[in-house]
mmCIF file of C-alpha atoms in Angstrom:
data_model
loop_
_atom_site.group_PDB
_atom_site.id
_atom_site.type_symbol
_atom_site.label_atom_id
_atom_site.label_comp_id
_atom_site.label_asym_id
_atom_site.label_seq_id
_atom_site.Cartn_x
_atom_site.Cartn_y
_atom_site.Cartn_z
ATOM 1 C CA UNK U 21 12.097 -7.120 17.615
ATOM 2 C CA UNK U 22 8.743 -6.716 16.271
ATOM 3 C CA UNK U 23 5.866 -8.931 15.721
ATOM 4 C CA UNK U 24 3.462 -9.989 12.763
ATOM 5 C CA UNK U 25 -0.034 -9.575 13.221
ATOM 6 C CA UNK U 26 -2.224 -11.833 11.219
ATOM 7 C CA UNK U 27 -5.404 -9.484 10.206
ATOM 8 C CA UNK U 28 -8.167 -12.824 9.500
ATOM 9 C CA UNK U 29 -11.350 -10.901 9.586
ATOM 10 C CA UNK U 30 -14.016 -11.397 6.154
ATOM 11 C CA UNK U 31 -11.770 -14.025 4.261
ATOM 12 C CA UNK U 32 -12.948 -15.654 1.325
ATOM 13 C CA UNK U 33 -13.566 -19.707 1.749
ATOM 14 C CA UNK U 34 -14.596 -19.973 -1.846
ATOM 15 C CA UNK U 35 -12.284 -22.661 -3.961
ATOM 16 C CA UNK U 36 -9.402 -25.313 -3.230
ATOM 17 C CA UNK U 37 -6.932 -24.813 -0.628
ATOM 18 C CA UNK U 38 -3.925 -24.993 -3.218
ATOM 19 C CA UNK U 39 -0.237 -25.214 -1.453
ATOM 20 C CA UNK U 40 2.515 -24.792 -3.482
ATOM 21 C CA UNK U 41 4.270 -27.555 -4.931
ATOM 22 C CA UNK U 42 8.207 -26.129 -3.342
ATOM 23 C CA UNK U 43 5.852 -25.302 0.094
ATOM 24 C CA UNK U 44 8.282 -26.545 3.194
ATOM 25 C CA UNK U 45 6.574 -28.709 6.045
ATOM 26 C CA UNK U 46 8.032 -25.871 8.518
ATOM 27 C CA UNK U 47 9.633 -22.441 8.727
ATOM 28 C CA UNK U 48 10.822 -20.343 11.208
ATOM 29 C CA UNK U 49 9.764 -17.059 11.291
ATOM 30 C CA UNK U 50 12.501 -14.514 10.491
ATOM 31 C CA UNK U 51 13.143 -10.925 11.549
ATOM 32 C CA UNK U 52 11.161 -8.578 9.029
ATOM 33 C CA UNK U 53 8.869 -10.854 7.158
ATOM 34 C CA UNK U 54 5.398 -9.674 6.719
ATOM 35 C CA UNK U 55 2.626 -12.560 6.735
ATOM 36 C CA UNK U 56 2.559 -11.917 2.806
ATOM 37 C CA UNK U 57 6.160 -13.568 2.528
ATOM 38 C CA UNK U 58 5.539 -15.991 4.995
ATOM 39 C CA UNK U 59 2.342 -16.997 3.274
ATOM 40 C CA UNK U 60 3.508 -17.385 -0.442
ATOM 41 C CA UNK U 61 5.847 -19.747 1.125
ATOM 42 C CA UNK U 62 3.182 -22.384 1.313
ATOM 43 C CA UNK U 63 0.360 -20.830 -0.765
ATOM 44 C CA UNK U 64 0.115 -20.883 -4.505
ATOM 45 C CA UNK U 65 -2.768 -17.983 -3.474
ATOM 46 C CA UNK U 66 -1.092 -16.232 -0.295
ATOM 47 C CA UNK U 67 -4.360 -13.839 0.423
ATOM 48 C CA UNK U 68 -6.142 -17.627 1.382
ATOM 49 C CA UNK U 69 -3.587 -17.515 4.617
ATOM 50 C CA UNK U 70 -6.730 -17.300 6.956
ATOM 51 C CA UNK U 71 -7.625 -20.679 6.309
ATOM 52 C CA UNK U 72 -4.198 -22.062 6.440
ATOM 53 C CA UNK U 73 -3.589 -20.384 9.892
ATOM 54 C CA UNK U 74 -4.491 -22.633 12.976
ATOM 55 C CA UNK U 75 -5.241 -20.414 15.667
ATOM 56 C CA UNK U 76 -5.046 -21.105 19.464
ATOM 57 C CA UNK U 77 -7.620 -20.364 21.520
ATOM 58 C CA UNK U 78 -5.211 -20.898 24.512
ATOM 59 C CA UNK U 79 -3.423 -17.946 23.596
ATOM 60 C CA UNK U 80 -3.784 -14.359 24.614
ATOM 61 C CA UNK U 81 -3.065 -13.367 21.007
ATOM 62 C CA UNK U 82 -3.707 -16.068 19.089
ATOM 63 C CA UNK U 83 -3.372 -14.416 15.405
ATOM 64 C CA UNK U 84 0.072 -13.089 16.331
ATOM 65 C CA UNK U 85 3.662 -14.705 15.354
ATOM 66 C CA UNK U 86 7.041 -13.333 16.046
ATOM 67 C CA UNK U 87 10.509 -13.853 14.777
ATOM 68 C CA UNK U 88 11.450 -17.032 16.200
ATOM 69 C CA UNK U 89 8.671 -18.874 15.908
ATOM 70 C CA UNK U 90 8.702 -22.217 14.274
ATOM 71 C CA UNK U 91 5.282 -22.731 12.242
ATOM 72 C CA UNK U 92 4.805 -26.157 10.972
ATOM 73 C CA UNK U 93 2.117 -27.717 8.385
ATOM 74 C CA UNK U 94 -0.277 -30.234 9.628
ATOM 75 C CA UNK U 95 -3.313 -32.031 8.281
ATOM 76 C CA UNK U 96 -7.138 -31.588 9.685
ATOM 77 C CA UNK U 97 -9.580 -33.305 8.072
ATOM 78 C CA UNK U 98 -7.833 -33.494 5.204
ATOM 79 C CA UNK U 99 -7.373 -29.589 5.056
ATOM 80 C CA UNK U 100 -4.049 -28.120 5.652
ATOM 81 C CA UNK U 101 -2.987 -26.304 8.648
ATOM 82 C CA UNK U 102 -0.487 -24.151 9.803
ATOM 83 C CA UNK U 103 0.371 -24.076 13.523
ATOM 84 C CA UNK U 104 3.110 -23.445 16.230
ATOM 85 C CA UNK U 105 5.071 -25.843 16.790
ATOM 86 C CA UNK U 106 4.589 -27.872 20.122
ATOM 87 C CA UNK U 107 3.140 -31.329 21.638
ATOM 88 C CA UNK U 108 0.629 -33.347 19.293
ATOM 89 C CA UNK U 109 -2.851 -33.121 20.931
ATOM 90 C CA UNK U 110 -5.337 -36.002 20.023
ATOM 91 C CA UNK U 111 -7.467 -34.939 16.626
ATOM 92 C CA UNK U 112 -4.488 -32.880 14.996
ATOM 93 C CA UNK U 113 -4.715 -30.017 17.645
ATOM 94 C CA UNK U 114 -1.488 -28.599 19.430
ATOM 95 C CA UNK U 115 -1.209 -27.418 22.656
ATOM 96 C CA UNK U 116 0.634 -24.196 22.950
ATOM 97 C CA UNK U 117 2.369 -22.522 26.127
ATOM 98 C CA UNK U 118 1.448 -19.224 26.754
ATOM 99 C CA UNK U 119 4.543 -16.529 26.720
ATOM 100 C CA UNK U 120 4.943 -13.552 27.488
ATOM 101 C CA UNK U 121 5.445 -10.886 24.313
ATOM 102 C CA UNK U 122 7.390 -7.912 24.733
ATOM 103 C CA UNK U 123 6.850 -6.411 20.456
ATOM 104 C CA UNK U 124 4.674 -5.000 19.208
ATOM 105 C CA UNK U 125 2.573 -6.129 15.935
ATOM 106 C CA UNK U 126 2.991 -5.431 12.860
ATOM 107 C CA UNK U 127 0.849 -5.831 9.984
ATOM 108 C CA UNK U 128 0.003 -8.135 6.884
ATOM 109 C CA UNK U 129 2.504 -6.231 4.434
ATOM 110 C CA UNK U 130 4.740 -3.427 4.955
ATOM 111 C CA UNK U 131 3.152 -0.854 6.480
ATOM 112 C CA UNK U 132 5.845 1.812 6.161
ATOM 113 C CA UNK U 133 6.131 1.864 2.112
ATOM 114 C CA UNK U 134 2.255 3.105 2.696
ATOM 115 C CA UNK U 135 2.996 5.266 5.410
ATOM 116 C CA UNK U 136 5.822 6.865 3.814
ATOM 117 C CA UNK U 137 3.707 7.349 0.299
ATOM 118 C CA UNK U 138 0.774 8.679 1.362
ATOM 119 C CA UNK U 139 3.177 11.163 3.748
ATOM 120 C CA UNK U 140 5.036 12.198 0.903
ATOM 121 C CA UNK U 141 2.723 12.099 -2.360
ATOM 122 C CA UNK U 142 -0.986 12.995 -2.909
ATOM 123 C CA UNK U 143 -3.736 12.640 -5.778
ATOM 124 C CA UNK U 144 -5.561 15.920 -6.297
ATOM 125 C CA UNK U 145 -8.858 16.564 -8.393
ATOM 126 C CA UNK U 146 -8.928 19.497 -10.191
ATOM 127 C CA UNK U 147 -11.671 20.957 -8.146
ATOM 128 C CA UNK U 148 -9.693 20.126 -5.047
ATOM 129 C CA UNK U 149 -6.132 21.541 -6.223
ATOM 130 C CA UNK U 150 -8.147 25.019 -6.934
ATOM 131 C CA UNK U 151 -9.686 25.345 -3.673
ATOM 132 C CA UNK U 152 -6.306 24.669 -1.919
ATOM 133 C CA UNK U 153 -4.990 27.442 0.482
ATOM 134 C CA UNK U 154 -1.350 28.393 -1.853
ATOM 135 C CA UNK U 155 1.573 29.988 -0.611
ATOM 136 C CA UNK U 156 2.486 33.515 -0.944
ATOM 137 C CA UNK U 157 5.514 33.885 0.815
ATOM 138 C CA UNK U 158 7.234 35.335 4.038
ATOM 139 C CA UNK U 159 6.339 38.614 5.458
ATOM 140 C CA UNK U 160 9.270 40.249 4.166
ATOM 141 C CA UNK U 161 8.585 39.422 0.957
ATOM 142 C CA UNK U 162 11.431 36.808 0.174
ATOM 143 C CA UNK U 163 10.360 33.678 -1.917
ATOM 144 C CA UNK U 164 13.298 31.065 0.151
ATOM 145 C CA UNK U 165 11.155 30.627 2.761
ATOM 146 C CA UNK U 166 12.878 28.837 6.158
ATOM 147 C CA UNK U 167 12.098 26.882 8.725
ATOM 148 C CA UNK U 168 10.521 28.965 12.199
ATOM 149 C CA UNK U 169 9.580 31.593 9.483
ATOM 150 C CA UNK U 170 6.171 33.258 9.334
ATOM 151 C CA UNK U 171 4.637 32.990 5.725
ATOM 152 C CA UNK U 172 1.309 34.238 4.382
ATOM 153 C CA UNK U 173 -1.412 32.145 2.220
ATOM 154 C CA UNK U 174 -3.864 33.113 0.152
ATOM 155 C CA UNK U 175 -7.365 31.527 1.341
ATOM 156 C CA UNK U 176 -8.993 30.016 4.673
ATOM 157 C CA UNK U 177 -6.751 27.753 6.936
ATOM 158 C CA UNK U 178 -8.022 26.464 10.657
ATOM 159 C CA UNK U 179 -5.996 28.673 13.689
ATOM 160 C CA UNK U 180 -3.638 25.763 15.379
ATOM 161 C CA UNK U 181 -4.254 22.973 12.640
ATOM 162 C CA UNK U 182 -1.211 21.730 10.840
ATOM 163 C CA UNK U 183 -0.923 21.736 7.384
ATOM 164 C CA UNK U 184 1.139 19.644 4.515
ATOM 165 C CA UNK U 185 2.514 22.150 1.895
ATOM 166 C CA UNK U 186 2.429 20.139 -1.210
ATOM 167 C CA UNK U 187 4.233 21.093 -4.714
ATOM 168 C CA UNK U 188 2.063 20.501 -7.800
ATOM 169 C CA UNK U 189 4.029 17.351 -10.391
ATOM 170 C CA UNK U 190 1.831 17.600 -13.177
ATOM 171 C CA UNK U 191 -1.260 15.233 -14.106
ATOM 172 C CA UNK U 192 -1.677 12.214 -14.142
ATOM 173 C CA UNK U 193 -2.520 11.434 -17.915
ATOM 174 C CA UNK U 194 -3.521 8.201 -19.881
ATOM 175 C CA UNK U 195 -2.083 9.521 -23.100
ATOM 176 C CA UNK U 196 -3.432 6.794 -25.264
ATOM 177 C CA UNK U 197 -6.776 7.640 -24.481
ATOM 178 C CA UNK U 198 -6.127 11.603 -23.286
ATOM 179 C CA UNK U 199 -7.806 11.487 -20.011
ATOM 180 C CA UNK U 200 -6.752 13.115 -16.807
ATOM 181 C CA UNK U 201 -7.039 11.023 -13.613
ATOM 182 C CA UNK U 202 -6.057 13.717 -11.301
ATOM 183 C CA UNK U 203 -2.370 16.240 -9.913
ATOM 184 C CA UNK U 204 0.025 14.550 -8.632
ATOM 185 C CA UNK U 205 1.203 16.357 -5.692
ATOM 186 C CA UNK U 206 4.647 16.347 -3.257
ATOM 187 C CA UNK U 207 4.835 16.886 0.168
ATOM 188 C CA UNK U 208 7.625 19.707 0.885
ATOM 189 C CA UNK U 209 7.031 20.648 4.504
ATOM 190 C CA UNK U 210 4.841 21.481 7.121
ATOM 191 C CA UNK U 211 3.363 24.815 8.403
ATOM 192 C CA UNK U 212 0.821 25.215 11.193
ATOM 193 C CA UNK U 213 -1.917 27.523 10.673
ATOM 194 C CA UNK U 214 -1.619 30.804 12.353
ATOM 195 C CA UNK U 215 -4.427 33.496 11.815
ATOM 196 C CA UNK U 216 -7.237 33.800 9.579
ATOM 197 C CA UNK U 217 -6.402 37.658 8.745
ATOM 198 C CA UNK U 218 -9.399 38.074 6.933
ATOM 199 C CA UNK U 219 -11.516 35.806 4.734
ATOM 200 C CA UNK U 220 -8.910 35.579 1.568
ATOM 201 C CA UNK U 221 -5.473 35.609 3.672
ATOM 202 C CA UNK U 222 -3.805 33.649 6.554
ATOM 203 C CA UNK U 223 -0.623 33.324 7.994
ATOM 204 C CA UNK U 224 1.730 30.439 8.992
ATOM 205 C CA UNK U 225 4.224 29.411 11.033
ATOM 206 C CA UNK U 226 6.713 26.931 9.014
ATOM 207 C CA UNK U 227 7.180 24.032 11.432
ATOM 208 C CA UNK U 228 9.114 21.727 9.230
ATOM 209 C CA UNK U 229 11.013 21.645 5.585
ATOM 210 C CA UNK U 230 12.094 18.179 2.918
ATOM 211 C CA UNK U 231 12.308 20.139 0.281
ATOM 212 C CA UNK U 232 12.973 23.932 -0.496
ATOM 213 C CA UNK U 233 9.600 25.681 -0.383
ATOM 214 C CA UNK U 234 7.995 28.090 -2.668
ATOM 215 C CA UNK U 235 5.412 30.371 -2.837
ATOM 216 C CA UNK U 236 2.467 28.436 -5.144
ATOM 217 C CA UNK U 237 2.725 25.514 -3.065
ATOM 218 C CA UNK U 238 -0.477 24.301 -1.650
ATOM 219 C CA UNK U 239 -1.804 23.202 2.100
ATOM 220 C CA UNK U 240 -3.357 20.314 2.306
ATOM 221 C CA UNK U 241 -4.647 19.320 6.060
ATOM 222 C CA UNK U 242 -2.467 16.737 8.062
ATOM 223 C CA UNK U 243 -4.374 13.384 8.668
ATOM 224 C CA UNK U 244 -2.922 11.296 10.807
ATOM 225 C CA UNK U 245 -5.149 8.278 9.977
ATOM 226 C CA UNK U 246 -3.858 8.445 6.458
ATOM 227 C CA UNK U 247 -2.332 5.060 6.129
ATOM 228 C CA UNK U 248 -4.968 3.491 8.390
ATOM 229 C CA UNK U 249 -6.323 2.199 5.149
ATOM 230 C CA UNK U 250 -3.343 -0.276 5.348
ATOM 231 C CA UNK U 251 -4.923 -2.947 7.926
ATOM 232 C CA UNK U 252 -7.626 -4.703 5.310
ATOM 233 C CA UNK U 253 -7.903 -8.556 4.145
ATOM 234 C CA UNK U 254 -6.393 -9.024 0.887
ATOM 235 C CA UNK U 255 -8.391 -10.727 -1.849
ATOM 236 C CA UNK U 256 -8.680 -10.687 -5.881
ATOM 237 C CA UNK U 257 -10.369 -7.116 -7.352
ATOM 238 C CA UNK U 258 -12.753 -7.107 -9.634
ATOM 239 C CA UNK U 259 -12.193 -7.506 -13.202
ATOM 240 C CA UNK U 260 -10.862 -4.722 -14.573
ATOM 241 C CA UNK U 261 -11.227 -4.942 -18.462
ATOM 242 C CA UNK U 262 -8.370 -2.441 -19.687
ATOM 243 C CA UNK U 263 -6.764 -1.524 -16.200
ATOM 244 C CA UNK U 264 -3.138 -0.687 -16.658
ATOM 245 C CA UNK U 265 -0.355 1.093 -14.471
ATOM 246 C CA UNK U 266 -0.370 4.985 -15.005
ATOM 247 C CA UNK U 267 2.765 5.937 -13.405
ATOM 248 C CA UNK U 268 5.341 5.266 -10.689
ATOM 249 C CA UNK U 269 4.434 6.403 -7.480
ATOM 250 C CA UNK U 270 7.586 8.197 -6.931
ATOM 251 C CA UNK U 271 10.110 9.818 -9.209
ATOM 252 C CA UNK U 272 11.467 6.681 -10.634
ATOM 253 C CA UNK U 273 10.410 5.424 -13.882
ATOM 254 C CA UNK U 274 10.202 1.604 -12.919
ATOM 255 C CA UNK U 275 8.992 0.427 -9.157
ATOM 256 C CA UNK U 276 9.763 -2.801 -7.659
ATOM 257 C CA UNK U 277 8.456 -4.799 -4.520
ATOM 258 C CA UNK U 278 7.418 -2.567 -1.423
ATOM 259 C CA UNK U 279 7.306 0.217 -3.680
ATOM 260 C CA UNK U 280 4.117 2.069 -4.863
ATOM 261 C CA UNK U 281 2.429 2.206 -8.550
ATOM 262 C CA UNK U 282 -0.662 4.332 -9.851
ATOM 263 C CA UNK U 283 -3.368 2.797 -12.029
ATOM 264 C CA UNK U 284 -5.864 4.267 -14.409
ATOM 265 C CA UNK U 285 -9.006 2.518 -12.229
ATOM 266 C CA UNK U 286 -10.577 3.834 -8.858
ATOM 267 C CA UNK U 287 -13.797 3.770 -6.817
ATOM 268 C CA UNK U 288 -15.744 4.295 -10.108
ATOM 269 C CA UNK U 289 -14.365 0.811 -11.084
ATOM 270 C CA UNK U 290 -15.369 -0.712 -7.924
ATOM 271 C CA UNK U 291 -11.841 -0.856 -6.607
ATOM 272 C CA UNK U 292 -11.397 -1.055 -2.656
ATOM 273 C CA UNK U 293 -8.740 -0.832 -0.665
ATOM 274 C CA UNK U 294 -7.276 -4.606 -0.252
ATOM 275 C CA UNK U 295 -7.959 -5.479 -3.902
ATOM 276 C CA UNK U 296 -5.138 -7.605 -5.477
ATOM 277 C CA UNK U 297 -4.045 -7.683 -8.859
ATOM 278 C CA UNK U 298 -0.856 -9.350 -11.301
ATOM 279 C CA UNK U 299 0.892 -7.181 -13.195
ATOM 280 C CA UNK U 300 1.618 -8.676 -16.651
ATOM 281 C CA UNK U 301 4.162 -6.994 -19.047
ATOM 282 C CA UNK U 302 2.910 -7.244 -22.566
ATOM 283 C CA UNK U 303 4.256 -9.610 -24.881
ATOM 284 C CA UNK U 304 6.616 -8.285 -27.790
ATOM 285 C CA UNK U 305 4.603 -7.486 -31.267
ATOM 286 C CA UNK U 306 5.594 -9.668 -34.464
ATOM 287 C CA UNK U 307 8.023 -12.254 -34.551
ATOM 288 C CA UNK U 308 4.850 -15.437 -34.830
ATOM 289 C CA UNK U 309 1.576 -15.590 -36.353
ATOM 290 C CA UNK U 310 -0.142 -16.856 -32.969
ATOM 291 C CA UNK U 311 -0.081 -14.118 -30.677
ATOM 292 C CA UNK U 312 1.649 -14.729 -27.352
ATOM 293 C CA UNK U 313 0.247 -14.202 -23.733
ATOM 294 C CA UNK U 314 1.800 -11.614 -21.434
ATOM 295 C CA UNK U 315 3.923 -12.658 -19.007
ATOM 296 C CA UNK U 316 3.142 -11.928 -14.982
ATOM 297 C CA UNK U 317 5.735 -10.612 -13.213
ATOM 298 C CA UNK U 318 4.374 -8.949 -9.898
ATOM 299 C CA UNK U 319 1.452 -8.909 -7.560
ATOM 300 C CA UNK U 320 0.452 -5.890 -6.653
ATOM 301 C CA UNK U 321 -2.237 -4.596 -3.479
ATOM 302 C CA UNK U 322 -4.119 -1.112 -3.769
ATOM 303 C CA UNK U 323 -4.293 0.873 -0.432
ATOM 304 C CA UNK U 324 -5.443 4.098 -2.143
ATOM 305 C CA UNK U 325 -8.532 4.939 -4.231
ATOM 306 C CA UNK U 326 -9.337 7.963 -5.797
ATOM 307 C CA UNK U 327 -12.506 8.345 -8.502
ATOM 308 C CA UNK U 328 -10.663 7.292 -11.228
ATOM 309 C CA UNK U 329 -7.252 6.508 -9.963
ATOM 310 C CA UNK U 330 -5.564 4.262 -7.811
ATOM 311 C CA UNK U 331 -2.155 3.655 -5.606
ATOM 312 C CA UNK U 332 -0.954 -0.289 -4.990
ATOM 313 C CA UNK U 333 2.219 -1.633 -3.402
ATOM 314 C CA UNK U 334 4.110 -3.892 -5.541
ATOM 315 C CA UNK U 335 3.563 -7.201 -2.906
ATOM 316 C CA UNK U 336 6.650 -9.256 -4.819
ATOM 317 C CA UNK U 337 7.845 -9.241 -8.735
ATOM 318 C CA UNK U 338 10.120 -10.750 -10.541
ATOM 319 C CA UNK U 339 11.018 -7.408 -12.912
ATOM 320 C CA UNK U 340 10.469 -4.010 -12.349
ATOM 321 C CA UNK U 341 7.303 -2.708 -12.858
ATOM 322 C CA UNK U 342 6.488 -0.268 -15.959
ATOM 323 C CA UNK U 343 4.250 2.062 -16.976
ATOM 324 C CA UNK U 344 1.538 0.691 -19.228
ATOM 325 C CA UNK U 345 1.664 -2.891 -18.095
ATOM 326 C CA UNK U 346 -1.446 -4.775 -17.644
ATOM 327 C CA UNK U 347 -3.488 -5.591 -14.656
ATOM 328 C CA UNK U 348 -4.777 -9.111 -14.727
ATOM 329 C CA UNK U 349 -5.714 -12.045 -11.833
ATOM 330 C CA UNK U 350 -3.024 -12.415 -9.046
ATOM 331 C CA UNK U 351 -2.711 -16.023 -9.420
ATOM 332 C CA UNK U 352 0.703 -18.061 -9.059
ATOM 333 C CA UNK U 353 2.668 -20.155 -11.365
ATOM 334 C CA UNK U 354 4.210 -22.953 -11.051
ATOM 335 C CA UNK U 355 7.321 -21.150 -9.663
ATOM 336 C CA UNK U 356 5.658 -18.275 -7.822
ATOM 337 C CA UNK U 357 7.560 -14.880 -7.966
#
């Protein structure tokens, strides 16, 4: 059984506390929500949870829930609250009994759709993709290369550091306005580095294989703090003008929730990890003289930024999520998604 931990640091306090108009006065906490779900339960903004939350400072761990819990919605001040349930205290506080906790935390939204993208997929500049140690092959010259095998590279690799061996997909491309964002690359296995036989060659040891592997690969270092990028405070991105969704993050051509979309704005933009956008699918052409709006139908988080790219995880969405659709504010409707 695991845990949700509720990450409350550098929230925004700006605006009205706005609950949604289906929100239930309680809910019990269920196995596998994240504190996104639980949140959009009672928020019409769900990133605003830090000032819903009532936290105990009785508790060891106050910002933590498990499944199990019952949370209930009170009233402070005329503010709304969201608390454990337990014994009315005098001014709207409730007293909680301290228990012991056995799971571990988890975090604000699924933390293994990020894990498992930025594992499997990478964003390459040009510059970077040419300066990449490639593949050559084994050391008897065969191109299938297997697992335990040695295999040679052509440039410098680090004696005893492990390497991803990546296989180049193509650019990314806006084709309506022919710009390149960056190569999309895939991981295929890992090798750990060997020796640096002299200043152009190396050899490997292949540790691990997903895919076949082939000589023009590329290495890429291991990091294991990839997906550390994950535990941030959600809030609204800046206006984006233009921003759209580039491509799918993996091989599909739609993506849905908990999976991963790229987008043609990054760090040059102002993006930051933690930045929340809608996605709104463009409205059909003709039909009326008065234009109509597009319609929203996701919410999407970015975890990734690149100079000019981006990678987000689709939070929740009512449709699938395709390429070219606009990027707008994350706001709810009425009926949420």
């Amino acid at each position: 059984m695991t845990g949700i931990l509720l990450l409350i640091c550098g929230a925004p306090q700006a605006g009205t506390l706005a609950l949604k108009p289906s929100h239930p006065d309680s809910y019990t906490v269920r196995q596998g929500d994240t504190l996104w779900d639980i949140s959009a339960r009672f928020l019409a903004s769900p990133w605003q949870w830090p000032r819903l939350w009532q936290a105990n400072p009785q508790l060891a761990n106050p910002h933590r829930i498990y499944p199990g819990d019952r949370l209930t919605l009170i009233w402070v001040n005329g503010e709304p609250r969201l608390v454990h349930e337990g014994t009315g205290q005098p001014g709207g506080v409730v007293r909680l009994s301290p228990r012991m906790r056995p799971e571990s935390a988890v975090t604000t939204v699924p933390l293994a759709a990020i894990i498992n993208y930025t594992r499997d997929y990478q964003l390459l500049s040009s510059a970077e993709l040419a300066s990449a140690p490639v593949l050559l092959g084994s050391r008897h010259g065969r191109d299938l290369l297997r697992q335990g095998e040695l295999a040679y590279v052509a440039g410098r690799t680090k004696p005893g550091q492990l390497y991803g061996v990546y296989r180049h997909r193509g650019r990314l491309t806006d084709e309506h306005r022919r710009e390149v964002y960056g190569h999309r690359a895939m991981l295929v296995g890992v090798v750990h580095a060997r020796e640096q036989l002299e200043p152009r060659f190396a050899s490997v040891q292949i540790r691990s294989l997903s895919r076949e592997m082939r000589p023009g690969d590329v290495l890429l270092p291991l990091s294991a703090g990839q997906a550390l990028a994950a535990f941030y405070q959600p809030a609204p991105g800046p206006d984006l003008g233009d921003g759209r969704v580039l491509a799918m993050g993996h091989e599909g051509a739609v993506a849905a929730r908990h999976e991963v979309v790229l987008l043609n704005k990054g760090q040059q933009d102002g993006l930051r990890t933690g930045d929340l956008y809608g996605v709104y699918r463009p409205a059909p052409p003709g039909g009326t003289s008065i234009p109509l709006p597009p319609l929203a139908v996701a919410r999407i988080m970015v975890f990734q930024t690149f100079e000019h790219a981006s990678a987000a995880l689709v939070l929740d969405s009512r449709e699938p999520v395709q390429r070219h659709y606009q990027l707008g504010e994350p706001e709810y409707d009425e009926q949420g998604l």
